[in-house]
Short mmCIF file of C-alpha atoms and ligand atoms in Angstrom, two decimals:
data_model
loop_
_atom_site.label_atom_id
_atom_site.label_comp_id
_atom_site.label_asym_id
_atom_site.label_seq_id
_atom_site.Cartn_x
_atom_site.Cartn_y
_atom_site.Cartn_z
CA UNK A 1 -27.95 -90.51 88.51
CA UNK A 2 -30.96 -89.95 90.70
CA UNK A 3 -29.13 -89.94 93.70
CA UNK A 4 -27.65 -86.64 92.65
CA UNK A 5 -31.21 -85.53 91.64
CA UNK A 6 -32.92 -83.12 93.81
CA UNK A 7 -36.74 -83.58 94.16
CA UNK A 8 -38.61 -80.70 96.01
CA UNK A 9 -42.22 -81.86 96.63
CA UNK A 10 -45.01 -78.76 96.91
CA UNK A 11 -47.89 -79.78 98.25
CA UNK A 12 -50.48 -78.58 100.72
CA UNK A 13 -51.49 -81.45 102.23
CA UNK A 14 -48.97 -82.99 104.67
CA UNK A 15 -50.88 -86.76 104.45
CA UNK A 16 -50.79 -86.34 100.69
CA UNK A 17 -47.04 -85.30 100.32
CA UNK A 18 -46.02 -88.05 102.95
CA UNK A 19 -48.06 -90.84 100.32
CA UNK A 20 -45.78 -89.28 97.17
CA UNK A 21 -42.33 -89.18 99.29
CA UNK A 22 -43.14 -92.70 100.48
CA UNK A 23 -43.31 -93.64 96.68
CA UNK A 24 -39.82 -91.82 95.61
CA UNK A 25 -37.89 -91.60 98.58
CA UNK A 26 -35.62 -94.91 97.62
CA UNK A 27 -35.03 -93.30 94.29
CA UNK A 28 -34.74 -89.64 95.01
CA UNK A 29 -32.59 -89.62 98.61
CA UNK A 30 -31.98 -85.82 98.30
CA UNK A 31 -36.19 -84.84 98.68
CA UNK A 32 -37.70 -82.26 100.50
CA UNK A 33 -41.31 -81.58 101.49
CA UNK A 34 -42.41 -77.39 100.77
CA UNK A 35 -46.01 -76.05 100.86
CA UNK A 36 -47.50 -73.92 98.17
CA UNK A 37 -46.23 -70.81 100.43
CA UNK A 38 -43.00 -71.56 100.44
CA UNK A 39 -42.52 -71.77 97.27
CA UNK A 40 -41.76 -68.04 96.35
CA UNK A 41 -39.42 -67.72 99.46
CA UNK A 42 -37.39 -71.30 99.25
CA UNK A 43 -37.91 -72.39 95.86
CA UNK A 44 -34.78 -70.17 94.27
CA UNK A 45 -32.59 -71.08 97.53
CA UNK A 46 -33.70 -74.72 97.11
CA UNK A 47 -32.83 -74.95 93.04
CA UNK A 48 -34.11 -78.27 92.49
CA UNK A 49 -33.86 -80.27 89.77
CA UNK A 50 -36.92 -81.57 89.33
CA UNK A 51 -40.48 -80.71 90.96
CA UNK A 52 -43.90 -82.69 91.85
CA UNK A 53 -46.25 -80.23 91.70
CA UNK A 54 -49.80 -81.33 93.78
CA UNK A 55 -52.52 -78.33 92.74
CA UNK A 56 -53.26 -76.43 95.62
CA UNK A 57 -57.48 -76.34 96.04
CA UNK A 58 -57.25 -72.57 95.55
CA UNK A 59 -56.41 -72.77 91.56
CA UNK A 60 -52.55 -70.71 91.96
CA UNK A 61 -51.64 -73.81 90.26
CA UNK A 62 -50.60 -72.31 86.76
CA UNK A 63 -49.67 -69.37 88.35
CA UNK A 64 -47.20 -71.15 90.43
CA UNK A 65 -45.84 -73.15 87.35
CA UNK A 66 -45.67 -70.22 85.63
CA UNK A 67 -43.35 -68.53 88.90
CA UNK A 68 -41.14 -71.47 88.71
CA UNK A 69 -40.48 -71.78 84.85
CA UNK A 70 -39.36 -68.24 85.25
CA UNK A 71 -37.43 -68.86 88.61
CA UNK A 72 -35.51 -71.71 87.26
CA UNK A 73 -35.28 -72.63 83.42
CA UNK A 74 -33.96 -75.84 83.89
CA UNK A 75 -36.07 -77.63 86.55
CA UNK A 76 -38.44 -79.82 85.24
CA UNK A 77 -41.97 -80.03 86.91
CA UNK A 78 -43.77 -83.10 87.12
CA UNK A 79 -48.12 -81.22 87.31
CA UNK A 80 -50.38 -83.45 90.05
CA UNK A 81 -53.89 -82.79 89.39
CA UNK A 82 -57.35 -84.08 90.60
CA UNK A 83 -59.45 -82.67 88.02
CA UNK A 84 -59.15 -84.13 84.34
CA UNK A 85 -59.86 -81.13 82.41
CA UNK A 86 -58.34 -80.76 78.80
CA UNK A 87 -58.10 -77.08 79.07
CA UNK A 88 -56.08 -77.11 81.91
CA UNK A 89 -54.23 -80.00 80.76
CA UNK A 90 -52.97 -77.70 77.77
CA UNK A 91 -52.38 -74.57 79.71
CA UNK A 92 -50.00 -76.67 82.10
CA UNK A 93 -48.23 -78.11 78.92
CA UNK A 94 -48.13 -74.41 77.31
CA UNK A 95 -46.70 -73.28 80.49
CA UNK A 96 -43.63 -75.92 80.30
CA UNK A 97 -44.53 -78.67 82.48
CA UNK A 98 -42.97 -81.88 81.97
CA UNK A 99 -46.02 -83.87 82.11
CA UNK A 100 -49.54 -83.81 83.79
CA UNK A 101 -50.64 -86.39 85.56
CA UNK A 102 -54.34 -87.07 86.82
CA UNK A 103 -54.76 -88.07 90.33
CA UNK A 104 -55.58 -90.28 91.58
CA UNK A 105 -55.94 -92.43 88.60
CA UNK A 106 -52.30 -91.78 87.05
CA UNK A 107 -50.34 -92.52 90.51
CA UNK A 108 -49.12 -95.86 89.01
CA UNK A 109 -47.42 -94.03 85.98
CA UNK A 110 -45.28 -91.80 88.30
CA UNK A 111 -42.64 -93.88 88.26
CA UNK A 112 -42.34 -94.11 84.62
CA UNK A 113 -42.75 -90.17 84.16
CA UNK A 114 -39.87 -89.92 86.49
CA UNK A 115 -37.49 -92.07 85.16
CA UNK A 116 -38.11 -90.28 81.93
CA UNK A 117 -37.52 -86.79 83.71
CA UNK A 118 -34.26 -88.09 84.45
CA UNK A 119 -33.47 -89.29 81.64
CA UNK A 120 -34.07 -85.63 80.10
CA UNK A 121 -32.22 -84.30 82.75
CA UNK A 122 -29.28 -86.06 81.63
CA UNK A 123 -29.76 -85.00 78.25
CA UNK A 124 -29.74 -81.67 79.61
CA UNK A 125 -26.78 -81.60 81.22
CA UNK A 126 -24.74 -83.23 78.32
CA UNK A 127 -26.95 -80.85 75.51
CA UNK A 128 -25.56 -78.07 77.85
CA UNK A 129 -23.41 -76.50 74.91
CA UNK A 130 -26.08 -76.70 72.58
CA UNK A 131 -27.47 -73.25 71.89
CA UNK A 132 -31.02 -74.35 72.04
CA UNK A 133 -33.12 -75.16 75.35
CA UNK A 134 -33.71 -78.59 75.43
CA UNK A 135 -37.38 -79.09 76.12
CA UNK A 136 -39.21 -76.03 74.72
CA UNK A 137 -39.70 -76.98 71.39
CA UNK A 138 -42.08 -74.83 69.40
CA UNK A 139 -45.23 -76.51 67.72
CA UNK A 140 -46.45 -74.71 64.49
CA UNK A 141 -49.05 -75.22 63.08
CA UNK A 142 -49.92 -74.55 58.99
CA UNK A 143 -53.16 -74.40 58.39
CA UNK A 144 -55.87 -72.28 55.80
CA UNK A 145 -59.15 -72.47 54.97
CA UNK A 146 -58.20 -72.16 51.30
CA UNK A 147 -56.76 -75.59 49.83
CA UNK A 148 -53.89 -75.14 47.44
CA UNK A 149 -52.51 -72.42 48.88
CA UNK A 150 -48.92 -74.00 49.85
CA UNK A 151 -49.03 -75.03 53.32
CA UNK A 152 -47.42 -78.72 52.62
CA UNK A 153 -44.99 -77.12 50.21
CA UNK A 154 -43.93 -74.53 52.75
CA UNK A 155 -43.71 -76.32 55.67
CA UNK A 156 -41.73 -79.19 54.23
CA UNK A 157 -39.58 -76.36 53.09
CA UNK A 158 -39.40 -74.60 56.02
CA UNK A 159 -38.83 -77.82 58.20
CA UNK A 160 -36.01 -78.56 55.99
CA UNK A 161 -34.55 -75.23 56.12
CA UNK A 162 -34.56 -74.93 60.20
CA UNK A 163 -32.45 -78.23 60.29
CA UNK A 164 -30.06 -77.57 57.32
CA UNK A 165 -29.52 -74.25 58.86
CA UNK A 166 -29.03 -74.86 62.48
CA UNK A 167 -28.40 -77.48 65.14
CA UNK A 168 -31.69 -77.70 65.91
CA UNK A 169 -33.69 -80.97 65.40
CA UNK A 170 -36.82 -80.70 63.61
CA UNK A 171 -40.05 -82.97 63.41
CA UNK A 172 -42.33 -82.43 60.32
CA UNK A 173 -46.01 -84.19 60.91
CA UNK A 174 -48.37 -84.63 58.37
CA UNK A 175 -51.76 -85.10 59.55
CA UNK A 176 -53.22 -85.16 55.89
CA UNK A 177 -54.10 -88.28 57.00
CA UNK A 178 -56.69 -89.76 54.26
CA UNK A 179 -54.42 -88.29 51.26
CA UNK A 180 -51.19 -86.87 52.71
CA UNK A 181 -49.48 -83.72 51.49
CA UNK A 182 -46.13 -83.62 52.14
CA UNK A 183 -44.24 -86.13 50.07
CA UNK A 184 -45.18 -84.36 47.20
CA UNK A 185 -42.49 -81.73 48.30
CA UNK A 186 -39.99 -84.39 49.96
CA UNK A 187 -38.67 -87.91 48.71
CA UNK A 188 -39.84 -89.49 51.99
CA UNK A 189 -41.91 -92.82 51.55
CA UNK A 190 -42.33 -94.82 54.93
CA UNK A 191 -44.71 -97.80 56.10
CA UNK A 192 -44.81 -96.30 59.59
CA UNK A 193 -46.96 -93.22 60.94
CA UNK A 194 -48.83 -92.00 63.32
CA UNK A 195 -51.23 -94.78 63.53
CA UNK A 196 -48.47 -96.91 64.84
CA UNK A 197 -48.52 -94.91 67.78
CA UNK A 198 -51.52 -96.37 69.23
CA UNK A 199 -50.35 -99.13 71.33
CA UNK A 200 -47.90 -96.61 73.49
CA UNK A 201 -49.96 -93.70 73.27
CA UNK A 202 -50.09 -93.84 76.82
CA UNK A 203 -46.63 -93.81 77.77
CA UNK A 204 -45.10 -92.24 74.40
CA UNK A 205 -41.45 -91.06 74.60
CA UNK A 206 -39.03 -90.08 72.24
CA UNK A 207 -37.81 -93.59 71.25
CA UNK A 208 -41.61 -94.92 70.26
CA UNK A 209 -41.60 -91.27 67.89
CA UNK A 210 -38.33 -92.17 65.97
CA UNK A 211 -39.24 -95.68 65.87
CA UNK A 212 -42.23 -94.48 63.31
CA UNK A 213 -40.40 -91.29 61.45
CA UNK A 214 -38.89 -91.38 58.19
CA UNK A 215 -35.41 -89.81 57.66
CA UNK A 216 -35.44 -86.79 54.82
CA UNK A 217 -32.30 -87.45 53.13
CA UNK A 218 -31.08 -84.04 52.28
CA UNK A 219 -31.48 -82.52 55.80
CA UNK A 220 -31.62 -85.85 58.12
CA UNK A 221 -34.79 -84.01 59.83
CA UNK A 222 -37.38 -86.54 61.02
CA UNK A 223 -40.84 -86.72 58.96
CA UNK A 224 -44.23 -88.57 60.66
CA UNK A 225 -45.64 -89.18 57.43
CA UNK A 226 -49.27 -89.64 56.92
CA UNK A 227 -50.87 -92.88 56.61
CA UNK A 228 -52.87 -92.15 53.58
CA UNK A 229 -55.20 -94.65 54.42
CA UNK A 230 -59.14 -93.81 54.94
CA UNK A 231 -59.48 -96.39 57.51
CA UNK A 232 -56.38 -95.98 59.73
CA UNK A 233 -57.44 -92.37 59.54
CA UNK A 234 -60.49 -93.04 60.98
CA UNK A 235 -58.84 -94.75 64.22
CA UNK A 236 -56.29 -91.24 64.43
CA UNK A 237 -57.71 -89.53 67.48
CA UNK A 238 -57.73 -86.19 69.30
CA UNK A 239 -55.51 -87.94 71.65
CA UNK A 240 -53.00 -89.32 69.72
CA UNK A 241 -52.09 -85.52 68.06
CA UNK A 242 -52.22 -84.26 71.92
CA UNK A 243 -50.04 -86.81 73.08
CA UNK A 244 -47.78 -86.75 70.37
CA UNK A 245 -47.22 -82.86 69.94
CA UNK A 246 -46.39 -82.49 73.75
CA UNK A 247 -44.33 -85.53 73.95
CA UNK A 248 -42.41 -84.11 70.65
CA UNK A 249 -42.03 -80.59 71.97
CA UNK A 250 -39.67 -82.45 74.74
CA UNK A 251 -37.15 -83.71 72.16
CA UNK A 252 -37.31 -81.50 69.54
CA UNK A 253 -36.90 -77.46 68.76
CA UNK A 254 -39.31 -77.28 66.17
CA UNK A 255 -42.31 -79.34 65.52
CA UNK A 256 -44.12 -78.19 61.77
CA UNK A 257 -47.40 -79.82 61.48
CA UNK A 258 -49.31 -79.57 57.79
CA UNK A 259 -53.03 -79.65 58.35
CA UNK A 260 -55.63 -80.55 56.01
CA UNK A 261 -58.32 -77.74 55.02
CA UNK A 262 -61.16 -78.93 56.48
CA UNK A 263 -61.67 -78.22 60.17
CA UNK A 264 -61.44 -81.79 61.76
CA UNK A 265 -61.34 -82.52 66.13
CA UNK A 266 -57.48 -83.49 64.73
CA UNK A 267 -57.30 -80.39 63.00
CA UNK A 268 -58.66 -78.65 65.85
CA UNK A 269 -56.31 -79.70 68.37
CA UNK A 270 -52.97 -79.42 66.58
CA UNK A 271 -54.39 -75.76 66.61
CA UNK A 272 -54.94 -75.74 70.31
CA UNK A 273 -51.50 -77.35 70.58
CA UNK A 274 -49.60 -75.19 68.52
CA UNK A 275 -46.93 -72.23 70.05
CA UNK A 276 -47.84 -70.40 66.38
CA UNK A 277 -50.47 -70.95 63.84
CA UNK A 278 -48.81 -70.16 60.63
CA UNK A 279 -51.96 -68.86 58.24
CA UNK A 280 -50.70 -69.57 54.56
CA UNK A 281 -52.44 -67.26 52.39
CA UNK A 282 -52.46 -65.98 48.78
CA UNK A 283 -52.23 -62.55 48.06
CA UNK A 284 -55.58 -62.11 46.44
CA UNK A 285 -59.67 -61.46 47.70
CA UNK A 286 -61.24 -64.46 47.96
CA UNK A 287 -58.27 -65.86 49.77
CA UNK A 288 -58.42 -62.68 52.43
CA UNK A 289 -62.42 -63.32 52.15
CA UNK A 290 -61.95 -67.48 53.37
CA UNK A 291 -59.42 -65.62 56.43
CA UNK A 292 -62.30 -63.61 57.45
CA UNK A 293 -64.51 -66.95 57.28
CA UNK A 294 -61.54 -69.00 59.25
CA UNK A 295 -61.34 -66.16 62.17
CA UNK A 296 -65.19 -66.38 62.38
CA UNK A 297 -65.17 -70.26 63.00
CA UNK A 298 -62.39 -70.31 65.23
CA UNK A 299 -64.41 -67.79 67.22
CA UNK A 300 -67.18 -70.81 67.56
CA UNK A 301 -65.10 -73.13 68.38
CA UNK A 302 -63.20 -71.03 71.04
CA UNK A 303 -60.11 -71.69 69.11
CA UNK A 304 -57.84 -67.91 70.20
CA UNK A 305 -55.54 -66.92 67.51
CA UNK A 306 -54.74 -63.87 69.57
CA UNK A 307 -50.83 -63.76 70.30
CA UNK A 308 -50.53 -67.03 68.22
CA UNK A 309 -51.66 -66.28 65.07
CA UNK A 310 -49.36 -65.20 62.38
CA UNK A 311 -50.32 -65.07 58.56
CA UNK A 312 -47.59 -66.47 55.99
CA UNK A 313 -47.94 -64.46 52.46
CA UNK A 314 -47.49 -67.85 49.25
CA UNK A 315 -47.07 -66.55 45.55
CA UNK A 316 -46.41 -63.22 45.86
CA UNK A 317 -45.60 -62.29 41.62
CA UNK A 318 -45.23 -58.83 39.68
CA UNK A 319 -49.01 -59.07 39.18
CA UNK A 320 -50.13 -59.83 42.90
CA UNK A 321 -53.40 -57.39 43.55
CA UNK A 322 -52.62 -57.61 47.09
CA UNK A 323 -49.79 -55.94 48.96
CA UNK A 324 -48.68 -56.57 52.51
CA UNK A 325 -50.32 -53.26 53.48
CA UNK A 326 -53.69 -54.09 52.51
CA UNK A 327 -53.92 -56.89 54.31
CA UNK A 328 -52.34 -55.52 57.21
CA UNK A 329 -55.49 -53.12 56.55
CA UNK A 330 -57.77 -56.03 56.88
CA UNK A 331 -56.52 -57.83 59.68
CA UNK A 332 -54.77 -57.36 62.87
CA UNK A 333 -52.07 -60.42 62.47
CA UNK A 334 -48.54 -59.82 61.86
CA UNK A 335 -47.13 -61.28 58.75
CA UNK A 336 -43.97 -63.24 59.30
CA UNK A 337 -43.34 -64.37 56.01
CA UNK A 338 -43.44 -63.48 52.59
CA UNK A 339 -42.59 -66.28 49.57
CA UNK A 340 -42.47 -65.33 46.07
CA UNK A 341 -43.93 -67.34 43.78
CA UNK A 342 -41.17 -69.62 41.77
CA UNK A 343 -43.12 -71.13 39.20
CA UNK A 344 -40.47 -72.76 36.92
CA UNK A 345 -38.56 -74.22 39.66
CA UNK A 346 -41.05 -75.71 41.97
CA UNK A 347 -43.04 -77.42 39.53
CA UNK A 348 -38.92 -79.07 37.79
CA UNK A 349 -38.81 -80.02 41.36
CA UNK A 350 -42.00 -81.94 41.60
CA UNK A 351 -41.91 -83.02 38.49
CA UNK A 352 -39.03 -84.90 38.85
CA UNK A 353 -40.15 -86.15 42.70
CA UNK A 354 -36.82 -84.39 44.59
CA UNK A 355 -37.37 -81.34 47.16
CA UNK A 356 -37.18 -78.06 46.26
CA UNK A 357 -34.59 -77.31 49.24
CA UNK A 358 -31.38 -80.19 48.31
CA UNK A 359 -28.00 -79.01 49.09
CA UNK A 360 -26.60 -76.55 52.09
CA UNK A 361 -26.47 -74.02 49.54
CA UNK A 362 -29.03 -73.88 47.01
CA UNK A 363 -29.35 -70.07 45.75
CA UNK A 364 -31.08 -71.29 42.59
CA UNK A 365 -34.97 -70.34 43.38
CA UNK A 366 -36.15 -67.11 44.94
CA UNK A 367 -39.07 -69.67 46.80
CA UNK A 368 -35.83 -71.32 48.61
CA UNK A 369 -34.51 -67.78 49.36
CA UNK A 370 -37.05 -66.32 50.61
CA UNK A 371 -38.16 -69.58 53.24
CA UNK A 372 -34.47 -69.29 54.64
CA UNK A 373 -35.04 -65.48 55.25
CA UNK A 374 -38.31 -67.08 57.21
CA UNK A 375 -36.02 -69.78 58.74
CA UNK A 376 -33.44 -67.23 59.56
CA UNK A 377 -36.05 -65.00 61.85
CA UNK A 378 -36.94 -67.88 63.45
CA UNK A 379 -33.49 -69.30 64.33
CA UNK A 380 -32.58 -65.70 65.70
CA UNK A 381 -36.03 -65.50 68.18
CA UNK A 382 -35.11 -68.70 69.46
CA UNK A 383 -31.44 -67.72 70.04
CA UNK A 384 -32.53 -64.64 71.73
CA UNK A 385 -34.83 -66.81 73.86
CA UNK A 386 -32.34 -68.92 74.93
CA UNK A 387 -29.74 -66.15 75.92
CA UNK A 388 -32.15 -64.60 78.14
N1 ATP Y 401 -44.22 -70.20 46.11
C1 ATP Y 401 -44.67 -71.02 45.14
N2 ATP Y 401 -44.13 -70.98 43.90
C2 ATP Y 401 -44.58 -71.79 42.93
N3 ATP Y 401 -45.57 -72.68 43.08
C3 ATP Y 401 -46.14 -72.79 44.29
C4 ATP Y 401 -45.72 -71.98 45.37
N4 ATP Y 401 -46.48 -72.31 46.45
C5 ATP Y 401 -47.31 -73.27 46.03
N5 ATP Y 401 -47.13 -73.56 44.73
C6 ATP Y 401 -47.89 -74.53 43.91
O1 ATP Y 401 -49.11 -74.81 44.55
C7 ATP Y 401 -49.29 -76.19 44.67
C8 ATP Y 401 -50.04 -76.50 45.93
O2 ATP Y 401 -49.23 -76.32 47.07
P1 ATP Y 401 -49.43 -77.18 48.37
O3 ATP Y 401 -49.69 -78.60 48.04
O4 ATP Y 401 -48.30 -76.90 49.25
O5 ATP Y 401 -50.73 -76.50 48.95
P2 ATP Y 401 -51.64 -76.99 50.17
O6 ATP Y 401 -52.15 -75.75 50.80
O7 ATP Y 401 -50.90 -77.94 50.99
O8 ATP Y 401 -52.80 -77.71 49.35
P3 ATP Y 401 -53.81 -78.89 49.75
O9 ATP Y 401 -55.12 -78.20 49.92
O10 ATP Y 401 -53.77 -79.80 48.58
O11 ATP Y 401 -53.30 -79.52 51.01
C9 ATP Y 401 -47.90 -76.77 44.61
O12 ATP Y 401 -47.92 -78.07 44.11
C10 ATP Y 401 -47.17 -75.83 43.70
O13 ATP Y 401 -47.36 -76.22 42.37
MG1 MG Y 402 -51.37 -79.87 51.65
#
């Protein structure tokens, strides 16, 4: 397959790009060397399959990323860079790279990033009919600063809703990791999670992720279940949610992660991750007084809600005190979704350890309605994405 492949090589420095071709020209035959500008002029009349990108010294990197992810949707860009710098490491991913590499440390894993490139471009061209683009899977993100306010409940919900609904394929992560949270609202029970990651953190692909998921048995979406364990919890690092979320948002259209109240560095960078924060809520003061609190902290910690941010409304009921207008008076975050509260129902389902959301069509509770209406808007964005 990878003699069909075409590799285009940008880099500025001629020495350098001769040092990468001499490393992939047995594998790649159809390669070409282009400098950084070239790239606007030859880059649409080149069409390449797949790109190694070298950062120029001048910092158009991103920008250049950016041009190309626009210029050509399917071409999948391998990021060189010789400064290790997390920030930049998550604006490349954000931007749709295929995967970063430090120089010149991470040299020796190029051939292993590329034979996984292909592999994805293969699964491109068969997923062709599929209405979703493979690769840019969206990361959400539930979190609150209130506890009890429904995040596991809704996004096991949710996740269950996107894949019943759709062809998409949907990974639910639970990083509750001392207690858990969502197999309260799903009858998933698993020995493997996250933690099992750890020995192929480093070269994680999609294989080592469903190696450790669970199978939810109504919708056949994939579930990382927590580990519930103090002391594996402990060992759960920064690295392993980075690693994970942007291997996962290769494989898979939606990725719902269920975060735990308090503000953890885990916590902190599934948020710095995420596409969307989804901000579950309760209709009432003090949970519109904790928002205020939440905004104020993520300020601190340079955590930018702007454009990303989107509050979910949990329990609205005849009584609520709150209406969608005076929060909207509040704060300046849209409000994607609104659940009623379904008392009865939810707490039969519980009860009796079976999700909420069973069968295709399940009318019954006006909790299930109202997360496919939320399931629904998000199925058509992403369809509208992909047409354009
Ligand atoms: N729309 C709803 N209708 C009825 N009950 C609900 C609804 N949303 C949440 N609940 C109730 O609230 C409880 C807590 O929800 P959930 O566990 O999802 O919250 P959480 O934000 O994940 O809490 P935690 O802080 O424990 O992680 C549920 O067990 C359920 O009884
Ligand atoms: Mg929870």
């Amino acid at each position: 397959m990878s003699k069909d492949i075409r590799l285009t090589i940008v880099d500025e420095d001629a020495g350098h790009a001769q040092e990468l071709l001499s490393r992939v020209a047995n594998s790649f035959p159809q390669h070409i060397h282009i400098t950084p500008s070239e790239v606007r002029s030859e880059i649409a009349r080149l069409e390449p399959d797949l790109i190694l990108l070298q950062e120029p010294g001048d910092d158009s990197g991103l920008q250049m990323l950016h041009y190309i992810a626009n210029e050509l949707s399917d071409t999948l860009v391998i990021y060189l860079t010789n400064q290790r710098d997390p920030v930049k490491a998550r604006d490349v991913s954000r931007a749709g790279a295929f995967d970063i590499l430090f120089m010149p440390d991470e040299i020796t894993a190029l051939g292993d990033v590329l034979s996984r490139a292909v592999k994805a471009l293969e699964a491109q061209e068969k997923g062709k009919d599929k209405v979703f683009t493979w690769g840019r899977g969206q990361v959400i993100s539930f979190y609150s600063g209130k506890g009890g306010c429904g995040r596991s409940l809704v996004s096991a919900t949710l996740a269950q809703t996107l894949q019943m609904d759709s062809n998409s394929s949907v990974l639910l992560v639970d990083l509750n990791l001392q207690f858990g949270g969502v197999e309260t609202y799903l009858d998933v029970d698993h020995e493997r999670s996250i933690h099992d990651l750890t020995p192929v953190l480093k070269e994680l692909n999609d294989n080592h992720i469903r190696n450790v998921t669970a199978i939810e048995k109504s919708s056949h979406m994939e579930v990382l279940v927590s580990p519930r364990d103090a002391e594996a919890a402990e060992q759960i690092t920064e690295e392993h949610v980075q690693r994970l979320l942007r291997t996962a948002r290769l494989y898979y259209d939606y990725i719902l992660v269920d975060l735990p109240t308090e503000m953890t560095s885990i916590g902190y960078a599934a948020l710095e991750e995420a596409d969307r924060m989804f901000y579950v809520m309760t209709p009432d003061s003090p949970s519109i007084r904790t928002f205020g609190r939440v905004l104020e902290l993520f300020n601190k910690l340079s955590v930018d809600p702007t454009g990303r941010l989107e509050i979910i409304l949990n329990r609205i009921g005849r009584e609520t005190e709150m209406r969608q207008k005076d929060i909207q008076q509040h704060f300046d975050f849209p409000i994607t979704g609104q659940l009623r509260e379904d008392a009865k129902r939810v707490q039969q389902a519980i009860n009796r350890g079976i999700p909420i959301r069973t069968r295709q069509k399940d009318r019954g509770s006006v909790f299930v309605k109202d997360v496919k209406k939320l399931a629904d808007s998000l199925l058509d964005e992403q369809s509208k994405r992909s047409a354009s």
